[in-house]
XYZ file of C-alpha atoms in Angstrom:
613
model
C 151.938 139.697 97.506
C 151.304 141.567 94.424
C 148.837 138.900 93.228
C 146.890 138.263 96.474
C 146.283 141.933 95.829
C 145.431 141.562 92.556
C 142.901 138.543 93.222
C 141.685 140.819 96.207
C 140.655 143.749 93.550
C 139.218 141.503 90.736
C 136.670 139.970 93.260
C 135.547 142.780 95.268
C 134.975 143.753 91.268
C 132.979 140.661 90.642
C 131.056 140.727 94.421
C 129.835 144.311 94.060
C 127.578 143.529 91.694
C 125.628 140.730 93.850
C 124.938 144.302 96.111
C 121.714 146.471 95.091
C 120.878 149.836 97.445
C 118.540 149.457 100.291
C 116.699 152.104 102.172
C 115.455 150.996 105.569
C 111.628 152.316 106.348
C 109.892 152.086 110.064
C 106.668 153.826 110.687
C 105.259 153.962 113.971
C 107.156 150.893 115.283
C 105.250 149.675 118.832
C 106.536 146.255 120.657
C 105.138 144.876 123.888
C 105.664 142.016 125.736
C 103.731 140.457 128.850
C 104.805 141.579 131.625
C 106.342 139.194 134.347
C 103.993 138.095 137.073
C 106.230 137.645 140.454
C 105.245 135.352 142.934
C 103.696 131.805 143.279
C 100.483 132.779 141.803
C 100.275 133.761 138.257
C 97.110 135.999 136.972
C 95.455 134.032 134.521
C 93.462 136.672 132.730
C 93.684 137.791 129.537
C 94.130 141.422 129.963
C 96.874 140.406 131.781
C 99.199 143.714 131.725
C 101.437 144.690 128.628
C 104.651 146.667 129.192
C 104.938 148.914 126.249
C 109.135 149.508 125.119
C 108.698 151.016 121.253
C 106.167 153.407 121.930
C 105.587 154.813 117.882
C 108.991 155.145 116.733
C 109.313 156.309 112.770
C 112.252 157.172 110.784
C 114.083 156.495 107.486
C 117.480 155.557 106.250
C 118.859 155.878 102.554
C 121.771 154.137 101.430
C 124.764 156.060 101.786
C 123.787 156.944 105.304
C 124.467 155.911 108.806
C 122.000 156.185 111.833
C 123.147 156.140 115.119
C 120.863 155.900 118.123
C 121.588 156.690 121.307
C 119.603 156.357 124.840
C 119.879 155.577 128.240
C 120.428 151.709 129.348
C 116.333 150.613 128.734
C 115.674 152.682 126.174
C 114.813 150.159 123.899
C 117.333 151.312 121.263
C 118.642 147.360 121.252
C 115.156 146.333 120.723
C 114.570 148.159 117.709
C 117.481 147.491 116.319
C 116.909 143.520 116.836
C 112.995 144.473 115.427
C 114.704 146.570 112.125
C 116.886 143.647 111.393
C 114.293 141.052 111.470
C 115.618 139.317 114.958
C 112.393 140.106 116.896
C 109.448 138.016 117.723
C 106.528 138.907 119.751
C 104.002 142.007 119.241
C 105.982 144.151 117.030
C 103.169 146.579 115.142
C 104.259 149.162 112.728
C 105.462 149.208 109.178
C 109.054 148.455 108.458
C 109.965 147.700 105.009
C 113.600 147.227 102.932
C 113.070 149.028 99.636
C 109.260 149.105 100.102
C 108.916 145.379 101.077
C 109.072 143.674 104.492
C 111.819 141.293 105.162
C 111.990 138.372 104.116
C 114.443 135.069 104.784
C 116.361 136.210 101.546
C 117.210 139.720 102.693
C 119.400 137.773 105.455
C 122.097 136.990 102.687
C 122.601 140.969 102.367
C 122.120 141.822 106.094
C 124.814 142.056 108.294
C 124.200 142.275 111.857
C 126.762 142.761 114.537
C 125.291 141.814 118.127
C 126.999 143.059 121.022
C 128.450 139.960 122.847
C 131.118 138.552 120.755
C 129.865 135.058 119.876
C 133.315 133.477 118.150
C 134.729 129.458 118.435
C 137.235 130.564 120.655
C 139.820 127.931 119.474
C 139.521 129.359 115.642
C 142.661 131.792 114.999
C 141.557 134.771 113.630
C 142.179 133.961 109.697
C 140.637 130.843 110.206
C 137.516 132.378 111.610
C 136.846 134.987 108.746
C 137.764 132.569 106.093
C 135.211 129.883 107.540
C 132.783 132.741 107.653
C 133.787 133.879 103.592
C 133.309 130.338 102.444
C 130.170 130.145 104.048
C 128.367 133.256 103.374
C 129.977 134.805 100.197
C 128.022 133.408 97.304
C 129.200 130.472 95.175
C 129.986 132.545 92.434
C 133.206 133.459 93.607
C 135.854 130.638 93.900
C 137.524 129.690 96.891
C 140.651 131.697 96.507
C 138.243 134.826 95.713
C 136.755 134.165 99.177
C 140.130 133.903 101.337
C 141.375 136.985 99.351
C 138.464 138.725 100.833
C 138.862 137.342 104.341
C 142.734 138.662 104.155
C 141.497 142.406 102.944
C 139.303 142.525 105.675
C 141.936 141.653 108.649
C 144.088 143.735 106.733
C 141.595 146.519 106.131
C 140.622 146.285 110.749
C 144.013 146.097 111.193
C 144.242 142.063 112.384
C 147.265 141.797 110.584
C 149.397 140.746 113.802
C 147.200 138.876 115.435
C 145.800 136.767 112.293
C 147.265 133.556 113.067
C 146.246 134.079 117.177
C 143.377 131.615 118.504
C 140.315 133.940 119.432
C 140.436 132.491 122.755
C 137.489 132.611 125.903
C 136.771 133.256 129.173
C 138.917 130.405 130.441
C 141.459 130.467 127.301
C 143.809 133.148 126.589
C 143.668 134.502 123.388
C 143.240 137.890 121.365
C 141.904 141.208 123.477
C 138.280 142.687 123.496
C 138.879 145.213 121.098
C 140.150 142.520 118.523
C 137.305 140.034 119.135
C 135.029 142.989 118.250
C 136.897 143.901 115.108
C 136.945 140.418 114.372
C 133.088 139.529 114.698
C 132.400 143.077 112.468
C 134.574 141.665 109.977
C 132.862 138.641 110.117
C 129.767 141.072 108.776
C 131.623 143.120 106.277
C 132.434 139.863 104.575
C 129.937 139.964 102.687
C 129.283 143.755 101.687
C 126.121 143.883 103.091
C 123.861 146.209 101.980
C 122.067 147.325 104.907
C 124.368 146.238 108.478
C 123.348 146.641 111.844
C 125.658 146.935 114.566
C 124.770 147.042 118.548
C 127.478 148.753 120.406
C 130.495 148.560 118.122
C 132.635 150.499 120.153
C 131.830 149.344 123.849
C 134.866 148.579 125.855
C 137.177 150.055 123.061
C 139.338 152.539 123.168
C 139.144 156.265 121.279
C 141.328 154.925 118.377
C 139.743 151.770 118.211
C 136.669 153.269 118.079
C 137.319 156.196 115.551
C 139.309 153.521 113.058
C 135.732 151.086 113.260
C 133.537 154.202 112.660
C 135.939 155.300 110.104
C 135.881 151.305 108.431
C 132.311 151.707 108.619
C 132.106 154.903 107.265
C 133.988 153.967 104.032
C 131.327 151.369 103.459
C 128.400 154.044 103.870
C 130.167 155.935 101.096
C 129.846 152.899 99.065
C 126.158 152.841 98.866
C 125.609 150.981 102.139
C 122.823 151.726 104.658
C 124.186 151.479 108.041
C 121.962 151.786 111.836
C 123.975 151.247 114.891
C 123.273 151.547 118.642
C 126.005 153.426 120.001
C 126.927 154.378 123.837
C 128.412 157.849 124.409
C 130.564 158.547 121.555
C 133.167 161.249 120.986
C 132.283 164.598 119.396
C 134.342 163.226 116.226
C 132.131 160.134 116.280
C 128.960 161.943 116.628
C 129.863 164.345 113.416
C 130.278 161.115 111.496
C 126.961 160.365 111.928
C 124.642 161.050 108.996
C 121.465 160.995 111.250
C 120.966 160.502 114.873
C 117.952 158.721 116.808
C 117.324 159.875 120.586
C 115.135 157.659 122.707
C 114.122 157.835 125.875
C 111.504 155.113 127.646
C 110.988 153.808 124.193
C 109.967 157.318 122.882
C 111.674 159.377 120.104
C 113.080 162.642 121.180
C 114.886 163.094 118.001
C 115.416 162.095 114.588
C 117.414 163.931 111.560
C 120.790 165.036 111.441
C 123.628 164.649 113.868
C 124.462 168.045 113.216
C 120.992 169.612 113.434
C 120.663 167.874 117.156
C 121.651 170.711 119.179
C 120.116 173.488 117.270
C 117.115 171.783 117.807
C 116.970 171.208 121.364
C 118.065 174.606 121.551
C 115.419 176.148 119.860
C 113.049 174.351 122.156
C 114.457 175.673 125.240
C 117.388 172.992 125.850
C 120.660 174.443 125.474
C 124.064 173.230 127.739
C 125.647 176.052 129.983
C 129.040 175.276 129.014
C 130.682 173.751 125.537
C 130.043 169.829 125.946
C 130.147 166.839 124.032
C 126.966 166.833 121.929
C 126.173 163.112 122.944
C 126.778 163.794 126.423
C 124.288 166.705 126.405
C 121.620 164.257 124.444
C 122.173 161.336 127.001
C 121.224 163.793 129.841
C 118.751 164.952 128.184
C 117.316 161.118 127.276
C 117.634 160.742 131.445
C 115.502 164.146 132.359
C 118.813 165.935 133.349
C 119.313 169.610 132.860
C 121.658 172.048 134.734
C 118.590 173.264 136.638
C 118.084 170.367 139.471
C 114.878 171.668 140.768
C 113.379 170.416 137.048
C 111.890 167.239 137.345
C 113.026 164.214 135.329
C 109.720 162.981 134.289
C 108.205 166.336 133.128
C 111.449 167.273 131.539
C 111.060 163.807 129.551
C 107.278 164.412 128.906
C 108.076 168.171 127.170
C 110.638 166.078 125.220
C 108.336 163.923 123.317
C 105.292 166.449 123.363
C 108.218 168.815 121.437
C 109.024 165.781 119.104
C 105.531 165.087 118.086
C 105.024 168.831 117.378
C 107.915 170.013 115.886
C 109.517 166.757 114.078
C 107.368 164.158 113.479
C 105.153 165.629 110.662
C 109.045 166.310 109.018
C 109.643 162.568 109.588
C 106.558 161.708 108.386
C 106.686 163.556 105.198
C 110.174 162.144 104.508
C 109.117 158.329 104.444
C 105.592 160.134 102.124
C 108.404 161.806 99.635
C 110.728 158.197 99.380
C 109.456 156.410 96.007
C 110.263 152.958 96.528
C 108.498 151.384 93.464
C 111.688 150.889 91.177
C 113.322 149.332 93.901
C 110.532 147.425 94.811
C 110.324 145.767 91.040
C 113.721 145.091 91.378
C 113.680 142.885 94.140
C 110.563 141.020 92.779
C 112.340 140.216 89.722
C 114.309 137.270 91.279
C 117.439 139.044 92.207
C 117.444 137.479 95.960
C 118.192 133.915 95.995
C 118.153 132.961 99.823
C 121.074 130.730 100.239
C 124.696 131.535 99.445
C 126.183 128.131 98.772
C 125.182 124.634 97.776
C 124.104 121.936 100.488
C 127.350 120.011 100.016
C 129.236 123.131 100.285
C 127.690 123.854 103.383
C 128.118 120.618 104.734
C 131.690 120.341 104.106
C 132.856 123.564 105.318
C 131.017 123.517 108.585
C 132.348 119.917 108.649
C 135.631 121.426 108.292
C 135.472 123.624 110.846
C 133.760 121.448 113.596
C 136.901 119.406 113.241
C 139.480 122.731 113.713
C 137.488 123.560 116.666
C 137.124 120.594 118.517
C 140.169 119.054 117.713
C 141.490 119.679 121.158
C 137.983 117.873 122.646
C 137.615 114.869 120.853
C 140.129 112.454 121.696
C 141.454 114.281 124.847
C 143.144 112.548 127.343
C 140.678 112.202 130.025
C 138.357 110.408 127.635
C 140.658 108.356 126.324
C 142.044 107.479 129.605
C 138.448 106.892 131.233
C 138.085 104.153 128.299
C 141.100 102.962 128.643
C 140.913 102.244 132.136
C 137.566 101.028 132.534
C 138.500 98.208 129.686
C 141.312 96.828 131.887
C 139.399 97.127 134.951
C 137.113 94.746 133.339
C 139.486 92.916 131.721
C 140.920 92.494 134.910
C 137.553 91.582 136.589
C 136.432 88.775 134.204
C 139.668 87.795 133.172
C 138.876 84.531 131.442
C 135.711 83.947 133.378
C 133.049 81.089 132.485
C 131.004 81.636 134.788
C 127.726 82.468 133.101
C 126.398 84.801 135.625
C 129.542 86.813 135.518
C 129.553 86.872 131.673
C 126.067 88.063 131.559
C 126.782 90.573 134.371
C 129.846 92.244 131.912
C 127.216 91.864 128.894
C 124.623 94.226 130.883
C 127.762 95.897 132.035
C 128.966 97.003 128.444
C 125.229 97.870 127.666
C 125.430 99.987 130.590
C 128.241 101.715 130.198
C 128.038 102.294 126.599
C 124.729 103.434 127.051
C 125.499 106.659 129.337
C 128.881 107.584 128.324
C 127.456 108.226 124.732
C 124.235 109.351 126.211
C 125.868 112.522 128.099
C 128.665 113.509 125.694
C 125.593 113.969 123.303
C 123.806 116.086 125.782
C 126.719 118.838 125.350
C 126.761 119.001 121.438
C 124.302 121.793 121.171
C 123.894 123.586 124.030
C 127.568 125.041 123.768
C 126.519 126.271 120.368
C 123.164 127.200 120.949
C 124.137 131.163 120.361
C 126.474 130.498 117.617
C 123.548 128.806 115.981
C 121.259 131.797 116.664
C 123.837 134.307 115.296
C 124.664 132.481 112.171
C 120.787 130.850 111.446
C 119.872 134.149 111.801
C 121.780 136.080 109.416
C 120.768 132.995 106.747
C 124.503 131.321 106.969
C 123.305 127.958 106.021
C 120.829 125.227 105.903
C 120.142 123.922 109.256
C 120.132 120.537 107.259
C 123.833 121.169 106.697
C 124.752 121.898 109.984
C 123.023 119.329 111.762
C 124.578 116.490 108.768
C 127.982 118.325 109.504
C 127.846 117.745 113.379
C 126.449 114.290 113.399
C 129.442 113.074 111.094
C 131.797 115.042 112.970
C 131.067 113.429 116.243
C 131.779 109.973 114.550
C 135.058 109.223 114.954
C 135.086 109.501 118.363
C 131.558 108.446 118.861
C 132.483 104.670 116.977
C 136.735 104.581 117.858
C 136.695 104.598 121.633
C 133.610 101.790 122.035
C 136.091 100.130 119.382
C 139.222 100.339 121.379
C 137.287 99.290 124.851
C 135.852 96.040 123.415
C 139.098 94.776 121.634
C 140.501 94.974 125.148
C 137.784 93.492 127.146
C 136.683 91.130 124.343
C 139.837 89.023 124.362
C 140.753 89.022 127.472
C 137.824 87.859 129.553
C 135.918 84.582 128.932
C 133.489 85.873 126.417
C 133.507 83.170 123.323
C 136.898 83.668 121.107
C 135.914 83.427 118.115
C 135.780 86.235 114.825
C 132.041 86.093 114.698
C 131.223 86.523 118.184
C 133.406 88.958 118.726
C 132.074 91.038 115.564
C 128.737 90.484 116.221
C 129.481 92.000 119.643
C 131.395 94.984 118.018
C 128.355 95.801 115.672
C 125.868 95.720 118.990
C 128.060 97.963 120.722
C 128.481 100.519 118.250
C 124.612 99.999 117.627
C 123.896 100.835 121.177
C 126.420 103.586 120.966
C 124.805 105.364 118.057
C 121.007 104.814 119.455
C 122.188 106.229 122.933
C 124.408 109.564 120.871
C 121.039 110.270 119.114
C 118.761 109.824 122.633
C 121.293 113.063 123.768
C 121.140 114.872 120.809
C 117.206 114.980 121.552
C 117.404 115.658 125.252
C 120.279 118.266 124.385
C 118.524 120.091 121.775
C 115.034 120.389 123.531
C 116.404 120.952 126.597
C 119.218 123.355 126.341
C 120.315 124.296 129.269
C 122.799 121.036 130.481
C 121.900 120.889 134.807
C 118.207 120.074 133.780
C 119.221 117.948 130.211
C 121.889 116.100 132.307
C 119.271 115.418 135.409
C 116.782 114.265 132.574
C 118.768 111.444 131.024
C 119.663 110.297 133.801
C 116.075 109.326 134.882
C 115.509 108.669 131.451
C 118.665 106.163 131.032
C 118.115 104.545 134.476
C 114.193 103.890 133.775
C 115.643 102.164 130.855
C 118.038 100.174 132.665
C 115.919 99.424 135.051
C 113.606 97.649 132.967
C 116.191 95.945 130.629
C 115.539 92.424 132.381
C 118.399 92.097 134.247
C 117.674 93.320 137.965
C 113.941 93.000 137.964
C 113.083 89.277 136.193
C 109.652 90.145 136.951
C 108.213 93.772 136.021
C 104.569 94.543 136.986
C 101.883 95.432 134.065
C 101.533 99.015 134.558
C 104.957 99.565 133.799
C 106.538 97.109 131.791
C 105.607 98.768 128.846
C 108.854 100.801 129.167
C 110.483 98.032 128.180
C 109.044 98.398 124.750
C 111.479 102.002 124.317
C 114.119 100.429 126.496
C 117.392 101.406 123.852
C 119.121 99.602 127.113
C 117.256 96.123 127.093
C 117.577 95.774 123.160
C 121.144 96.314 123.253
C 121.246 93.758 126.338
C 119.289 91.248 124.157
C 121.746 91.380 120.752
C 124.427 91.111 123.052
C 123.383 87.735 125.178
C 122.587 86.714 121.267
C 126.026 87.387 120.241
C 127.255 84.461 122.699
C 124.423 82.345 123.315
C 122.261 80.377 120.788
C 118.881 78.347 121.581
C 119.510 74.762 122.835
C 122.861 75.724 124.226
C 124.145 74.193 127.599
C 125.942 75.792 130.310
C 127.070 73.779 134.237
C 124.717 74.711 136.655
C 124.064 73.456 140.316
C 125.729 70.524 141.720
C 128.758 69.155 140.048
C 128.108 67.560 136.493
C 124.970 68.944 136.371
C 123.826 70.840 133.170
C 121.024 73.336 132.302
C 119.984 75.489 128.978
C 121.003 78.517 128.795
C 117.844 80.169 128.063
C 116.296 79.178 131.312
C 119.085 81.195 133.027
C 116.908 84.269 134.641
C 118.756 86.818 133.117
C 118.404 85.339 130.112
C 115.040 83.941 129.967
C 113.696 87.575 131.123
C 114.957 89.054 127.985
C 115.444 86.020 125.557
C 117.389 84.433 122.978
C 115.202 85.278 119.922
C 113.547 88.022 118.465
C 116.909 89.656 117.687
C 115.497 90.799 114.259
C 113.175 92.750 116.262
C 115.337 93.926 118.650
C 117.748 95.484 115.135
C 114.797 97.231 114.028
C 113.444 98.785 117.366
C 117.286 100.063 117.751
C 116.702 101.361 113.977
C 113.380 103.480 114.697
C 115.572 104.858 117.686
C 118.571 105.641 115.534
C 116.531 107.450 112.913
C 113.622 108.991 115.496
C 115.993 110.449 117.978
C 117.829 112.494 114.955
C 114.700 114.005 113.769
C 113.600 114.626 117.035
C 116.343 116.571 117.740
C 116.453 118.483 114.124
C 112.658 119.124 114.715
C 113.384 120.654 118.181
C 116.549 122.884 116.617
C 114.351 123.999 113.692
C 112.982 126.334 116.372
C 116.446 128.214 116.625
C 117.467 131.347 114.903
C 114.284 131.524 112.566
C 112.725 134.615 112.385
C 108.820 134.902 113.632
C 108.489 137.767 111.912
């Protein structure tokens, strides 16, 4: 124990210095979005009408000091938040700059930002979800036992000790409680030191002492030289003193900003005092909603002398704060090089997300439904076309195979990003890693079960039905099949990833997988013009082709007709719609699709998690 702690100490000494101050500047910060047209018919116009939430909000935080803003529910204090930590697209006007310069991609590497739905793998235990996130976002020069050392201080230091080795668990998997998810996803942030963190609603749903023991966490890093902003929902009158300045907004307008402990001096001096001793954030929140003890007042005027008393008495203050803040120094310092964007290497990346795509789905890749739906489907043909000759039944398990192997691929693809969709948000976001990595990392991680079950289906239904027996057949069989397999995996990966949402990417390949079957060759001999250029994209009647290839040559004979009676196999119509040669063709149309699908789909994700800004 004594060295863990010793390891612990020696690098947080060597990862402080990867940490510079930042102070957080927003000047007059206005978003606005387009707002929703109901009905059938949409207006089409231009000016069509804007719904203002930021209306001018200004402010500044130094390191060393926390900001905590509070509102009603539609305040917009989430939105600014999300636009201060360089989350928000769309019309965002203003100035905000870190240290005098607007964010860029590497300010994410010191940025930590805590949203407020947990997004965990809920079949990672605790330790192994903060060490996954240490190896990943700490930078590469600390060594891998520097990294776990600082994911065990942190469940130490939020008090995960007990439940370290629990899985994090879901809505339909027990696992740890709220307030330890929470804990666990702000550790996930404090990982890495960050210089400036962002947290939306740390406390909601936890108890007092939960609560006070995060603040009090996060407090010990503001003391450190970190700038912290938060979003916070009705905290206790120990919480409130612990903030270092305090943000009131109401409709998207600022009714306060400066020191907790100035708030209700100042609201008093304007004429806005409570009638009995109250929670200060209580009295704010009423105040936010237009409530006073007088209920003859009315909630919109009260709201409107709010804001007129802000832009009198406190803005000019505000303003003259952000005038007196010399960022220059900093400034240089930041343009000298000191931000590199990413924390770790490619490979690093690669393997560790590798690594942990395999802990957390584990339990999914060679369950027992899947292996028992291949399983049985192989002796149900084996069964079927055990030791048949018959050339029309043989074809009819070829197309089979094609058929099968073409959807069950096809729609386990469809759920490999969807599921992770916010994950990959959250973590693209706050610069984790290359989406190059990630995407390498799934795709290999999906192989084993992707090429094993195909394997284990046509070993069974190779052998035992009347397909030819020998070692080349059957291998050139194998290799189609797991051809067909990969083609089909990367056809999902595209529909999953520009789809994402699994009803409308599920109903979409299966009009796109039955257009290509349809086509193939083997139920319509005959396709008209106008649409037999499908065939040309047909994954289904290329894999259909290299498979009748795999058993048939030109020339060949087969019994046909009356007794004795002998025809070429190529003039069979299921054969002769599709053909015997050409299968160097058909290799390299199955190639484009291999390669084109993937970078279709890493085009499409390349769209996730990247910051308009």
């Amino acid at each position: 124990m004594e060295e863990i702690q010793i390891t612990q100490l020696e690098s947080a000494a060597i990862f402080k210095k990867t940490n510079f101050p930042v102070t957080l500047k927003f000047d007059n910060v206005v978003y606005k979005i387009k707002a929703k047209t109901e009905g059938m018919f949409k207006s089409s116009s231009k000016s069509q009408e804007e719904k203002i939430i930021l209306k001018g909000v200004t402010g500044i935080v130094f390191p060393g000091e926390m900001l905590a803003m509070l509102g009603p529910s539609g305040s917009g204090k989430t939105t600014l938040l999300t636009g201060l930590g360089g989350r928000l697209s769309g019309r965002l006007e203003g100035t905000i700059t870190y240290n005098g310069m607007p964010f860029k991609n590497a300010m994410k590497r010191y940025t930590g930002f805590v949203t407020q739905d947990d997004v965990l793998y809920p079949h990672l235990t605790v330790t192994e979800t903060l060490v996954y996130t240490a190896l990943l976002r700490l930078p590469k020069t600390l060594s891998h036992m520097d990294k776990v050392a600082h994911a065990e201080a942190v469940i130490s230091q939020l008090g995960l000790t007990k439940c370290k080795d629990s899985i994090i668990g879901g809505p339909l998997l027990r696992g740890i409680s709220g307030g330890e998810r929470k804990r666990v996803s702000i550790g996930q942030e404090m990982l890495i030191n960050p210089s400036l963190l962002f947290l939306d609603e740390p406390t909601s749903g936890l108890d007092s002492t939960t609560a006070q023991k995060i603040v009090s966490t996060l407090w010990e890093l503001v003391n450190g030289g970190r700038t912290i902003v938060m979003t916070i929902h009705q905290p206790s009158s120990r919480l409130f003193y612990m903030f270092h300045k305090v943000l009131l907004l109401s409709e998207g307008n600022p009714l306060y900003f400066g020191r907790g402990e100035d708030a209700m001096s100042y609201f008093s001096s304007i004429g806005f005092s409570p009638s009995v001793a109250m929670n200060p954030s209580d009295f704010l929140l009423d105040l936010a909603n237009g409530v006073v003890d007088d209920p003859q007042e009315d909630q919109a005027s009260i709201k409107q002398t709010l804001v007129t008393a802000f832009k009198t008495n406190l803005l000019d203050v505000v303003k003259e704060e952000l005038q007196r803040y010399d960022d220059s120094e900093d400034h240089q310092k930041i343009q000298k090089g000191e931000l590199d964007r990413w924390s770790n290497t490619w490979w690093n990346e690669a393997v560790v997300l590798f690594r942990r795509g395999m802990k957390e789905r584990k339990h999914d890749a060679f369950s027992f439904l899947k292996v028992a739906q291949v399983l049985i489907v192989s002796i149900l043909c084996a069964m079927l076309w055990w030791r048949s000759t018959d050339i029309q039944d043989q074809t009819g398990l070829m197309f089979f195979i094609t058929s099968f192997w073409g959807f069950y691929p096809l729609f386990q693809a469809i759920f490999t990003f969807p599921p992770e969709r916010m994950m990959l948000e959250k973590e693209r976001a706050s610069g984790t890693y290359r989406l190059s990595s990630y995407f390498m990392s799934r795709i290999v991680g999906d192989l084993p079960m992707e090429l094993v079950l195909p394997t284990i289906f046509v070993i069974i239904a190779y052998w035992t039905t009347g397909l030819k027996q020998s070692p080349v057949n059957f291998f050139s069989t194998l290799f189609t099949v797991l051809y067909g397999v990969l083609v089909a995996q990367g056809l999902g990966l595209a529909i999953g990833a520009m789809i994402m949402d699994l009803k409308s990417a599920t109903v979409l390949a299966s009009v796109t997988m039955l257009s290509f079957t349809l086509v193939s060759g083997f139920f319509v001999h005959h396709v008209p013009s106008f649409i037999s250029w499908l065939k040309y994209i047909s994954l289904t009647q290329y894999t259909f082709k290299l498979l009748v290839g795999s058993q048939y040559e030109e020339g060949e004979m087969y019994h046909c007709g009356v007794v004795d009676a002998t025809c070429y196999v190529h003039d069979f119509p299921a054969i002769k719609s599709v053909g015997l040669g050409g299968n160097a063709i058909s290799v390299v149309a199955l190639t484009i699709m291999l390669v084109g699908y993937r970078v279709l789909a890493y085009l499409v994700l390349t769209r996730i998690g990247v910051t308009k800004k």
